[in-house]
mmCIF file of N, CA, C and O in Angstrom:
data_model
loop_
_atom_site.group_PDB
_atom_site.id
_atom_site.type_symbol
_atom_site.label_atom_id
_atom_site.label_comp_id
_atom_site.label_asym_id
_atom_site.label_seq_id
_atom_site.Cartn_x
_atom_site.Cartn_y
_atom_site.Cartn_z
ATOM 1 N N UNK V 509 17.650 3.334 55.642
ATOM 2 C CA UNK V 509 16.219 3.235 55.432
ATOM 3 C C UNK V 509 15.963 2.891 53.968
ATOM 4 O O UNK V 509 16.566 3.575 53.142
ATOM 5 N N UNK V 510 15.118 1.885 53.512
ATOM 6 C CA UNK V 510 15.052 1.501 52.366
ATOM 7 C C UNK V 510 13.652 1.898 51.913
ATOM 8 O O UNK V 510 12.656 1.806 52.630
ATOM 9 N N UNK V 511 13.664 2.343 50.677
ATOM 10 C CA UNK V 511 11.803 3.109 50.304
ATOM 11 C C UNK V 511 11.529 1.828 49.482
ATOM 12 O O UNK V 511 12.359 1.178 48.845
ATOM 13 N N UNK V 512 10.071 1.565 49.632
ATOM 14 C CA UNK V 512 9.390 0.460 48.424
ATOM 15 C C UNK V 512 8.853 0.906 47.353
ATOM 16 O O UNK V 512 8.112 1.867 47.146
ATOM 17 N N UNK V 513 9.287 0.139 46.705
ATOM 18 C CA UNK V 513 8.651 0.474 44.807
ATOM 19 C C UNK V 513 7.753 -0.127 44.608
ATOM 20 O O UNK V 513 7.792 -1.248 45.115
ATOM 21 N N UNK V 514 6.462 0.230 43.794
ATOM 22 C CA UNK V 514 5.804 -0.106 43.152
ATOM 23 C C UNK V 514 5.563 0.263 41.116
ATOM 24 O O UNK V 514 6.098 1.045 40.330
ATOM 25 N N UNK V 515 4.672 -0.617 41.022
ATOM 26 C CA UNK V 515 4.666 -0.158 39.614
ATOM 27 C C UNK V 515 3.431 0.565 39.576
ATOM 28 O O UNK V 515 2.493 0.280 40.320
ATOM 29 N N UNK V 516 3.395 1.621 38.615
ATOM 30 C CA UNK V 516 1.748 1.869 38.240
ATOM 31 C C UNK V 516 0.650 0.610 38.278
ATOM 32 O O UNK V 516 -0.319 0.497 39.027
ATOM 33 N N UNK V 517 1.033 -0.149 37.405
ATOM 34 C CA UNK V 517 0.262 -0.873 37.236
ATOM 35 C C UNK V 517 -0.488 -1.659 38.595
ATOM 36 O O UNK V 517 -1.685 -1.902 38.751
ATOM 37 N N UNK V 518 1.044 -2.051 39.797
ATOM 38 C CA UNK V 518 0.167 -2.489 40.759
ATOM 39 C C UNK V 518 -0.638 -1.430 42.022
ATOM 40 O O UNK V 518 -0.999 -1.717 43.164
ATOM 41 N N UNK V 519 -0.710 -0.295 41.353
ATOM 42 C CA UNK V 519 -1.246 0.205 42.306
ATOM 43 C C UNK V 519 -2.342 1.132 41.428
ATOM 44 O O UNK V 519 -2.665 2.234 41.872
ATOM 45 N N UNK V 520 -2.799 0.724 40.388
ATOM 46 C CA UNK V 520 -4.038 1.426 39.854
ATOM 47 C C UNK V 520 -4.413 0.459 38.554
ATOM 48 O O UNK V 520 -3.809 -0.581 38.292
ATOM 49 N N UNK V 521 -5.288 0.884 37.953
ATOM 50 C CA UNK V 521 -6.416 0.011 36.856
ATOM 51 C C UNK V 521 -6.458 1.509 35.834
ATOM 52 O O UNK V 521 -6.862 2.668 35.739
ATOM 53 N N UNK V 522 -5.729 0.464 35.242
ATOM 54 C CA UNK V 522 -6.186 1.887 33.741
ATOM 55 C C UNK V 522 -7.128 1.579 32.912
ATOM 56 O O UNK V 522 -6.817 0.545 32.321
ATOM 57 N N UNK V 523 -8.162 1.994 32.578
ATOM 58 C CA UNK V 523 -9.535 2.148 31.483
ATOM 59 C C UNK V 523 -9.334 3.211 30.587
ATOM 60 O O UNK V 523 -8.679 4.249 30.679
ATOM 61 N N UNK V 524 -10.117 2.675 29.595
ATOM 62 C CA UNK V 524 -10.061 2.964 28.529
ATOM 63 C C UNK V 524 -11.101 4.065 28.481
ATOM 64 O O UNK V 524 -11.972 4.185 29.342
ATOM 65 N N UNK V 525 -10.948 4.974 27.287
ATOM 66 C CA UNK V 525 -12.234 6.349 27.597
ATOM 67 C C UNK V 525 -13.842 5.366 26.657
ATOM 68 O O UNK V 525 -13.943 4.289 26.069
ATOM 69 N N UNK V 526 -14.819 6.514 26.994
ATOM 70 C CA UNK V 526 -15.565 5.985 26.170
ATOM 71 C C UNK V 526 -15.899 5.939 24.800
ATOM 72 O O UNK V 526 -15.430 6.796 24.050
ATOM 73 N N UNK V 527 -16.744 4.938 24.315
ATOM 74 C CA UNK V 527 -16.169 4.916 22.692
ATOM 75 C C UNK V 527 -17.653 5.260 22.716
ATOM 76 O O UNK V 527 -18.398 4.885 23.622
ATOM 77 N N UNK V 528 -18.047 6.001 21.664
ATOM 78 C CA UNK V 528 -19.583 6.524 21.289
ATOM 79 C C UNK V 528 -19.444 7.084 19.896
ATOM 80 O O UNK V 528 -18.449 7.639 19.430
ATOM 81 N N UNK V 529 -20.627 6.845 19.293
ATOM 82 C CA UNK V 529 -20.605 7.388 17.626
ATOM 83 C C UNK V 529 -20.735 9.244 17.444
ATOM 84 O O UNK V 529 -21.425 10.023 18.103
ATOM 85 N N UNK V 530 -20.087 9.434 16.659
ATOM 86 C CA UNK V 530 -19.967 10.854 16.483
ATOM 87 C C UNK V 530 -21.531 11.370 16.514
ATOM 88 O O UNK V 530 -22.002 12.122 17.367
ATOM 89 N N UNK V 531 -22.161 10.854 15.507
ATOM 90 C CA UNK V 531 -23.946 11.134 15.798
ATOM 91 C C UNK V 531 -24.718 11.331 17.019
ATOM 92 O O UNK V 531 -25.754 11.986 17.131
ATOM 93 N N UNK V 532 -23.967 10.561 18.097
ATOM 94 C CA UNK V 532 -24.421 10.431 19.606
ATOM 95 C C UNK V 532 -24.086 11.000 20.006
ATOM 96 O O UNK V 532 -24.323 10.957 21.213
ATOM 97 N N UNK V 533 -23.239 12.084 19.547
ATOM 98 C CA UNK V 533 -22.961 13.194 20.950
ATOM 99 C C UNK V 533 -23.908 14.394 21.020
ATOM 100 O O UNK V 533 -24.767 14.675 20.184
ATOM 101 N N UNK V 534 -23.701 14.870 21.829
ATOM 102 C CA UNK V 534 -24.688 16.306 22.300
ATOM 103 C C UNK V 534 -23.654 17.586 22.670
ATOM 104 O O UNK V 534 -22.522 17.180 22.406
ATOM 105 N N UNK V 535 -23.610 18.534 23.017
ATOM 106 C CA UNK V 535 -23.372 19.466 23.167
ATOM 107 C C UNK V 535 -24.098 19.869 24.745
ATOM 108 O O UNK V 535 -23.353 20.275 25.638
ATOM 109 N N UNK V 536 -25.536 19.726 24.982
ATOM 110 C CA UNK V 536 -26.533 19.799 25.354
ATOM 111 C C UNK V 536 -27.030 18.275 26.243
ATOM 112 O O UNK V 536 -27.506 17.267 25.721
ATOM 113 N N UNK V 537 -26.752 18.498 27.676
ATOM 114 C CA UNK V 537 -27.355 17.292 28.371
ATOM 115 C C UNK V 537 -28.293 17.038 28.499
ATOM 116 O O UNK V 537 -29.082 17.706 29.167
ATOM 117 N N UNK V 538 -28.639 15.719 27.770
ATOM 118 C CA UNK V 538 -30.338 15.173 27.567
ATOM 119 C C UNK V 538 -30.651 14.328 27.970
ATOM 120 O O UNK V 538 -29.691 13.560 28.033
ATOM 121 N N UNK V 539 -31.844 13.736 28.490
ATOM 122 C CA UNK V 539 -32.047 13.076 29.502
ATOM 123 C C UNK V 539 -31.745 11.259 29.337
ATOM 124 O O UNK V 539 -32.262 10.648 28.403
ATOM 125 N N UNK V 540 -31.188 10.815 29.984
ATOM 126 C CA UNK V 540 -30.561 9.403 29.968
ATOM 127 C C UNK V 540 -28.705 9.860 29.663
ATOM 128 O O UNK V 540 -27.865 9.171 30.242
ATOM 129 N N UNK V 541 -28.335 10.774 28.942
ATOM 130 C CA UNK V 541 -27.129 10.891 28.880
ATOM 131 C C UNK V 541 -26.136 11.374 30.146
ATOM 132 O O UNK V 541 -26.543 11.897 31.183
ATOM 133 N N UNK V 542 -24.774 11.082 29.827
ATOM 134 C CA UNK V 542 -23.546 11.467 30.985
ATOM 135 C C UNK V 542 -22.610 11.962 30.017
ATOM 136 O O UNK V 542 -22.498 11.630 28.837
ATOM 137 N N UNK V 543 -21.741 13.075 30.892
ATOM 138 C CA UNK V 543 -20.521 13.603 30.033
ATOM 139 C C UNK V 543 -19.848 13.137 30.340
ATOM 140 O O UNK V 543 -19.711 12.701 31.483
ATOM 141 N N UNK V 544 -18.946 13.004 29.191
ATOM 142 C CA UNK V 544 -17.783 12.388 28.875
ATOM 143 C C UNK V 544 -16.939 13.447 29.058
ATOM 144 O O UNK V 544 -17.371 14.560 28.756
ATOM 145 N N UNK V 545 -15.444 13.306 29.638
ATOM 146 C CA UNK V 545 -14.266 13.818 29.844
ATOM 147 C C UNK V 545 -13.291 13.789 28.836
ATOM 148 O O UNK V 545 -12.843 12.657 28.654
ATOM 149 N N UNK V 546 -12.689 14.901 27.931
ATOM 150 C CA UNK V 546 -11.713 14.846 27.120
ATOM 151 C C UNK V 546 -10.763 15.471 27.722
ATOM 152 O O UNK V 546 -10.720 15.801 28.907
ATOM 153 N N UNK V 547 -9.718 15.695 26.610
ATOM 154 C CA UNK V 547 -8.486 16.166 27.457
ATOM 155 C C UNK V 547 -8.377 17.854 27.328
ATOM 156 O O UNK V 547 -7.444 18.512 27.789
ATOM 157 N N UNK V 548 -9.551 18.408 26.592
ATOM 158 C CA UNK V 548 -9.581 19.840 27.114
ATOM 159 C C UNK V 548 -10.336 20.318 27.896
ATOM 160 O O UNK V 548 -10.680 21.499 27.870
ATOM 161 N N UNK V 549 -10.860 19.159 29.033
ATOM 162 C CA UNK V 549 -11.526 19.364 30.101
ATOM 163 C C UNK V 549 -10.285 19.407 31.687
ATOM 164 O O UNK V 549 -10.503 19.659 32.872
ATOM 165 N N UNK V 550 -8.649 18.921 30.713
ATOM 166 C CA UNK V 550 -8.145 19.007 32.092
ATOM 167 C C UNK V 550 -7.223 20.562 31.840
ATOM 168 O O UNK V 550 -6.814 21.123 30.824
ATOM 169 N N UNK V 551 -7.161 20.859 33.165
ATOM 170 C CA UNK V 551 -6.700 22.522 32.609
ATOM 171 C C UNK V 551 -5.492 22.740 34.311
ATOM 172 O O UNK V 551 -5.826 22.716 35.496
ATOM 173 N N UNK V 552 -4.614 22.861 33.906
ATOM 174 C CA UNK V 552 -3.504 23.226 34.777
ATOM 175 C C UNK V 552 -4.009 22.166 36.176
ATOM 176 O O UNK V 552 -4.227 22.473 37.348
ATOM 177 N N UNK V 553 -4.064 21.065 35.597
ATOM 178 C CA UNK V 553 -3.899 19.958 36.924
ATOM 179 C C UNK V 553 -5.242 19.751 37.483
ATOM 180 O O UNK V 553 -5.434 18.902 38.354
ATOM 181 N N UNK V 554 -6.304 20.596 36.953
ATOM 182 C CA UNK V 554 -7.774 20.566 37.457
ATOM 183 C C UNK V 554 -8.573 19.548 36.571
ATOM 184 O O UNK V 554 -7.935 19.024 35.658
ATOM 185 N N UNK V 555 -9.544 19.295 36.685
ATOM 186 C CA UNK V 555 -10.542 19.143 36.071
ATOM 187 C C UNK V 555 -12.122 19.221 36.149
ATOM 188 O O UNK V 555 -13.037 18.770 36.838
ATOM 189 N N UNK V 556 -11.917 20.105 34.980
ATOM 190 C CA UNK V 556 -13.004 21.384 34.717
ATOM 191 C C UNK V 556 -14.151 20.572 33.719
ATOM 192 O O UNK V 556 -14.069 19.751 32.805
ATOM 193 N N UNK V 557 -15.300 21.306 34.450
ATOM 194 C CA UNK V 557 -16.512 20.164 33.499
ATOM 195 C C UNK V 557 -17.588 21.682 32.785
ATOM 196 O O UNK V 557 -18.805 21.780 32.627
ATOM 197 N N UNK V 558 -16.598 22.532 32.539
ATOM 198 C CA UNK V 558 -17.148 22.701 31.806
ATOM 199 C C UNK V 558 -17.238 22.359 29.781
ATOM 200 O O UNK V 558 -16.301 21.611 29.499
ATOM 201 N N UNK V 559 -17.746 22.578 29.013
ATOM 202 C CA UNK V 559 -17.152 22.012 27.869
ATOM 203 C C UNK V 559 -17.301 20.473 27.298
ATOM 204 O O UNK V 559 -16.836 20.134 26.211
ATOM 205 N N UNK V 560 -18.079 19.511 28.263
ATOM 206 C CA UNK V 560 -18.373 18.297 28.785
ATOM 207 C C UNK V 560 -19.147 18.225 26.611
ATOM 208 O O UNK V 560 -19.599 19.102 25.875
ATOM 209 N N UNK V 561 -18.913 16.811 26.434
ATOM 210 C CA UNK V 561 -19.911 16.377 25.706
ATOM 211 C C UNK V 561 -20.662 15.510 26.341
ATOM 212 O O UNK V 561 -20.411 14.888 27.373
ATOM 213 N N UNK V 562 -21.818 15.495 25.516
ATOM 214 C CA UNK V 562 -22.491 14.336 26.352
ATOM 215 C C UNK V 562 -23.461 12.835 25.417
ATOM 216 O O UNK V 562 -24.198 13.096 24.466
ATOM 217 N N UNK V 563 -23.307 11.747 25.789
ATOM 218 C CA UNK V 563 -22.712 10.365 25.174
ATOM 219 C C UNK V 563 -24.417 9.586 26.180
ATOM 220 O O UNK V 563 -24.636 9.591 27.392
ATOM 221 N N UNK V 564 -25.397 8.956 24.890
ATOM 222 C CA UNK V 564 -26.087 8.004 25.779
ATOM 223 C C UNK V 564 -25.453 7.734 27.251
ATOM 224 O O UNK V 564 -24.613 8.594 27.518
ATOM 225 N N UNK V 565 -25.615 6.867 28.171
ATOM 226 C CA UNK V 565 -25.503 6.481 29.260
ATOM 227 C C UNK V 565 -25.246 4.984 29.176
ATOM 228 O O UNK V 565 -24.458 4.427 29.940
ATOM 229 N N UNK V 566 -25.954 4.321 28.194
ATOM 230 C CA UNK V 566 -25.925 2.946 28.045
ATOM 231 C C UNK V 566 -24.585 2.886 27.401
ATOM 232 O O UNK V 566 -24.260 1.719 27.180
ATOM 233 N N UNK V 567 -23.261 4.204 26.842
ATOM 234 C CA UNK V 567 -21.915 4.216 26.279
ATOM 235 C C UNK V 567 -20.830 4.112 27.595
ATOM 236 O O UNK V 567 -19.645 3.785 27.655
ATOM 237 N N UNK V 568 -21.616 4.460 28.404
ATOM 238 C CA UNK V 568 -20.668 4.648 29.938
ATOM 239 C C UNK V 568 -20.941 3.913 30.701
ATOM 240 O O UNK V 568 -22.007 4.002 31.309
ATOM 241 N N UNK V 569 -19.562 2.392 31.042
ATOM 242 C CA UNK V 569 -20.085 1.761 32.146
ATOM 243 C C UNK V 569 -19.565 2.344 33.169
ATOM 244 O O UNK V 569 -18.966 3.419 33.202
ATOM 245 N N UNK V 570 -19.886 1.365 34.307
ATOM 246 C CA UNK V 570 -20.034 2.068 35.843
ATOM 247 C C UNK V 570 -18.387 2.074 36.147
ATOM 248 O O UNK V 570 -18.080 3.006 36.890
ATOM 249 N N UNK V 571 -17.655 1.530 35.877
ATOM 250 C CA UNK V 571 -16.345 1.740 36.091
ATOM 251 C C UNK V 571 -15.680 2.804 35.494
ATOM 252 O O UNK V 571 -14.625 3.234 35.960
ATOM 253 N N UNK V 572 -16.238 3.289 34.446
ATOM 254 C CA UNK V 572 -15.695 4.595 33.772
ATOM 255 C C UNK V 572 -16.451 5.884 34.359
ATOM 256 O O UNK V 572 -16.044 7.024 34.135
ATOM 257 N N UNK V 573 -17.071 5.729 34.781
ATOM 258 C CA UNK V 573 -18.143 7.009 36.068
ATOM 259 C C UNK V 573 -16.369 7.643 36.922
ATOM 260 O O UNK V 573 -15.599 6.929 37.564
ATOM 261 N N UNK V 574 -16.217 8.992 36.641
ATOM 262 C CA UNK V 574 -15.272 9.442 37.199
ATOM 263 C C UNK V 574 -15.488 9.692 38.819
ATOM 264 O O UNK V 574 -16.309 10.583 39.036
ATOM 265 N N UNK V 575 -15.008 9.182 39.813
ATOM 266 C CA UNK V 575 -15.201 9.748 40.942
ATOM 267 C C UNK V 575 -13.989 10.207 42.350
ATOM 268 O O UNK V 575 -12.847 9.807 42.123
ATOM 269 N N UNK V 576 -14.103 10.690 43.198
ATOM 270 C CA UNK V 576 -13.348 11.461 44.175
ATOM 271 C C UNK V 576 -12.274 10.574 44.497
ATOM 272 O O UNK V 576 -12.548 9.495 45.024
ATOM 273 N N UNK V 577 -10.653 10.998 44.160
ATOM 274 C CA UNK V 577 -10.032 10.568 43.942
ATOM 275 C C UNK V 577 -8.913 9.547 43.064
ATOM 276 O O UNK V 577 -7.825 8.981 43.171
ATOM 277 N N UNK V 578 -9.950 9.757 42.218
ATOM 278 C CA UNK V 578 -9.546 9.114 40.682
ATOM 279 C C UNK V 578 -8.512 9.952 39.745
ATOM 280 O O UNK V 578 -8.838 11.135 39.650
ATOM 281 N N UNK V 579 -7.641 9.684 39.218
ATOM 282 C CA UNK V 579 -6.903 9.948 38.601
ATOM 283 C C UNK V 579 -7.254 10.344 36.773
ATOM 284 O O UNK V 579 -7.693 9.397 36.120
ATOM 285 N N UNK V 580 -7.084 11.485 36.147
ATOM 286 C CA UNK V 580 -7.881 11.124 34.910
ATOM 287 C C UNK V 580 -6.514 12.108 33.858
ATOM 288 O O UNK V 580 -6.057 13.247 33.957
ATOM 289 N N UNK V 581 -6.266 11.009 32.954
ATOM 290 C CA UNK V 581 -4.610 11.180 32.044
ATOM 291 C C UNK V 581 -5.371 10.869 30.502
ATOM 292 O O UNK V 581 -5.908 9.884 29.995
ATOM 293 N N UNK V 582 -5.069 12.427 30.026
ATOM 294 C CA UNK V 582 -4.949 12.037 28.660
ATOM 295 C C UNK V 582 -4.252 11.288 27.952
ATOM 296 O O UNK V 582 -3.364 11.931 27.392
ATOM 297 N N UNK V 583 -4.243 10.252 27.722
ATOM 298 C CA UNK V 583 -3.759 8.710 27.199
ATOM 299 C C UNK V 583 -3.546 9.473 25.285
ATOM 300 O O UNK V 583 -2.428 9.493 24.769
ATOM 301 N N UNK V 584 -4.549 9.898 24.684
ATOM 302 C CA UNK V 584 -4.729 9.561 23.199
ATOM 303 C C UNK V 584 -5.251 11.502 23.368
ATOM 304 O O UNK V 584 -5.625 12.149 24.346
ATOM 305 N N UNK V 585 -5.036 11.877 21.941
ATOM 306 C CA UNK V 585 -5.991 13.295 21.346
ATOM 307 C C UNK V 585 -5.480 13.065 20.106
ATOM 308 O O UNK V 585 -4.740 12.209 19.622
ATOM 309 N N UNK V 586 -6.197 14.285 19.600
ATOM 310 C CA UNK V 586 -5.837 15.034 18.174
ATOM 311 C C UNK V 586 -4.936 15.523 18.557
ATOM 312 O O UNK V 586 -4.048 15.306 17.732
ATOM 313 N N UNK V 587 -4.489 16.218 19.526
ATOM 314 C CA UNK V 587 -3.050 16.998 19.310
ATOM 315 C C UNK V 587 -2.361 16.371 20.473
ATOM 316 O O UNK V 587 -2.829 16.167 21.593
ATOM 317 N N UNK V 588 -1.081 16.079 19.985
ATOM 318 C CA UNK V 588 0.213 15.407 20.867
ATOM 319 C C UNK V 588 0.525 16.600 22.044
ATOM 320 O O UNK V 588 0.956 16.146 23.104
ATOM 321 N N UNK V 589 0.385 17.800 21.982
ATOM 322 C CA UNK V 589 0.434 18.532 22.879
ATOM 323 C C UNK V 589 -0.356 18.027 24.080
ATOM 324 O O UNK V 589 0.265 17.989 25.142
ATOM 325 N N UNK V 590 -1.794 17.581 24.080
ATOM 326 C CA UNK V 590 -2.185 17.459 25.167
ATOM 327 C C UNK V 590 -2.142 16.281 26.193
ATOM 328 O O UNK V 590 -2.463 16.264 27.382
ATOM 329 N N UNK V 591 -1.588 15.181 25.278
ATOM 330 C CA UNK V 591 -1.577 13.658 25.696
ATOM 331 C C UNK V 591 -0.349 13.972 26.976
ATOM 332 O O UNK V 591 0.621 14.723 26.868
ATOM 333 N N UNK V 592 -0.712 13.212 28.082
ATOM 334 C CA UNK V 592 -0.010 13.529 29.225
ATOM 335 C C UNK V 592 -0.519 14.249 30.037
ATOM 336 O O UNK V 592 0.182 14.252 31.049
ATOM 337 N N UNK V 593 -1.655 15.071 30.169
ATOM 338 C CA UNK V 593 -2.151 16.073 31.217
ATOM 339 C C UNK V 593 -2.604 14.764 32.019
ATOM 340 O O UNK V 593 -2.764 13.570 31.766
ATOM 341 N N UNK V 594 -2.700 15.438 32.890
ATOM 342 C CA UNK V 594 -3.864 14.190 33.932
ATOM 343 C C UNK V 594 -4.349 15.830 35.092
ATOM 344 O O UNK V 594 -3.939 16.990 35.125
ATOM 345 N N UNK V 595 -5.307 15.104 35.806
ATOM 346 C CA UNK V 595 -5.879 16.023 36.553
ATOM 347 C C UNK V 595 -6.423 14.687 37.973
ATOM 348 O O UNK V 595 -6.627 13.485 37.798
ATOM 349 N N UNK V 596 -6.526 15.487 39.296
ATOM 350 C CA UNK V 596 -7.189 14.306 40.205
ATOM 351 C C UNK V 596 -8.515 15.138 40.480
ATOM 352 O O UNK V 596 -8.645 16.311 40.830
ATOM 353 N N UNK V 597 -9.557 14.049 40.180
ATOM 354 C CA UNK V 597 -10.817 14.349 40.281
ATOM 355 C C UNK V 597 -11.345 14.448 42.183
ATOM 356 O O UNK V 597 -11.419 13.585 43.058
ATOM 357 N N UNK V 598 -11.501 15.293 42.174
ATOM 358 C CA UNK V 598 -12.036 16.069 43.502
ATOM 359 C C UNK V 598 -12.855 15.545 44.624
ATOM 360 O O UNK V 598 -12.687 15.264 45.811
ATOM 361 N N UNK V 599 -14.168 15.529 43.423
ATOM 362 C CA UNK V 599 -15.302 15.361 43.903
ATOM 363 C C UNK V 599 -16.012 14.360 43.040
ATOM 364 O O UNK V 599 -15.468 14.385 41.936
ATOM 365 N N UNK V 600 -16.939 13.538 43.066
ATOM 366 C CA UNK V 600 -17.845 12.775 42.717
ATOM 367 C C UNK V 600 -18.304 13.420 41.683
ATOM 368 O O UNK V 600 -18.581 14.554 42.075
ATOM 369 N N UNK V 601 -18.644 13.255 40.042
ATOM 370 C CA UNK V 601 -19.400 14.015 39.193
ATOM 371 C C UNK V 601 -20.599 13.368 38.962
ATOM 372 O O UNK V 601 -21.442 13.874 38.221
#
């Protein structure tokens, strides 16, 4: 019996996170804004919304909208410890 290989690449689309000015963030969700996902939002394979910043809306296109069944990998941080988590998103946010 022979198994088939694929590469990451042909079987998913990697994006980039969102880029937004430090001034633009919130703490506090205000109206027109969406949270953004960092990598201390993924926590033992989950991902947890709490802790969310939150980034205009016009910073988030529709392809970066996390939804059910999506895959979400800390690519980049401040600390090398966390780069590598990923978490699979559940549910629709």
């Amino acid at each position: 019996m022979s198994m088939e290989t694929a590469t990451v690449g042909e079987l998913s689309t990697q994006l980039r996170g969102v880029t937004y000015e430090k001034s633009e963030a919130s703490r506090d969700p205000l109206p027109g804004y969406l949270g953004v996902a960092r990598a201390g939002n993924i926590i033992n394979g989950d991902f947890v919304t709490h802790d969310l910043i939150y980034v205009p809306g016009s910073r988030v296109s529709d392809k970066q909208i996390l939804r059910a069944g999506d895959v979400l990998i800390a690519a980049s941080s401040g600390s090398l410890e966390v780069v590598g988590k990923a978490a699979r998103i559940r549910s629709d946010t």
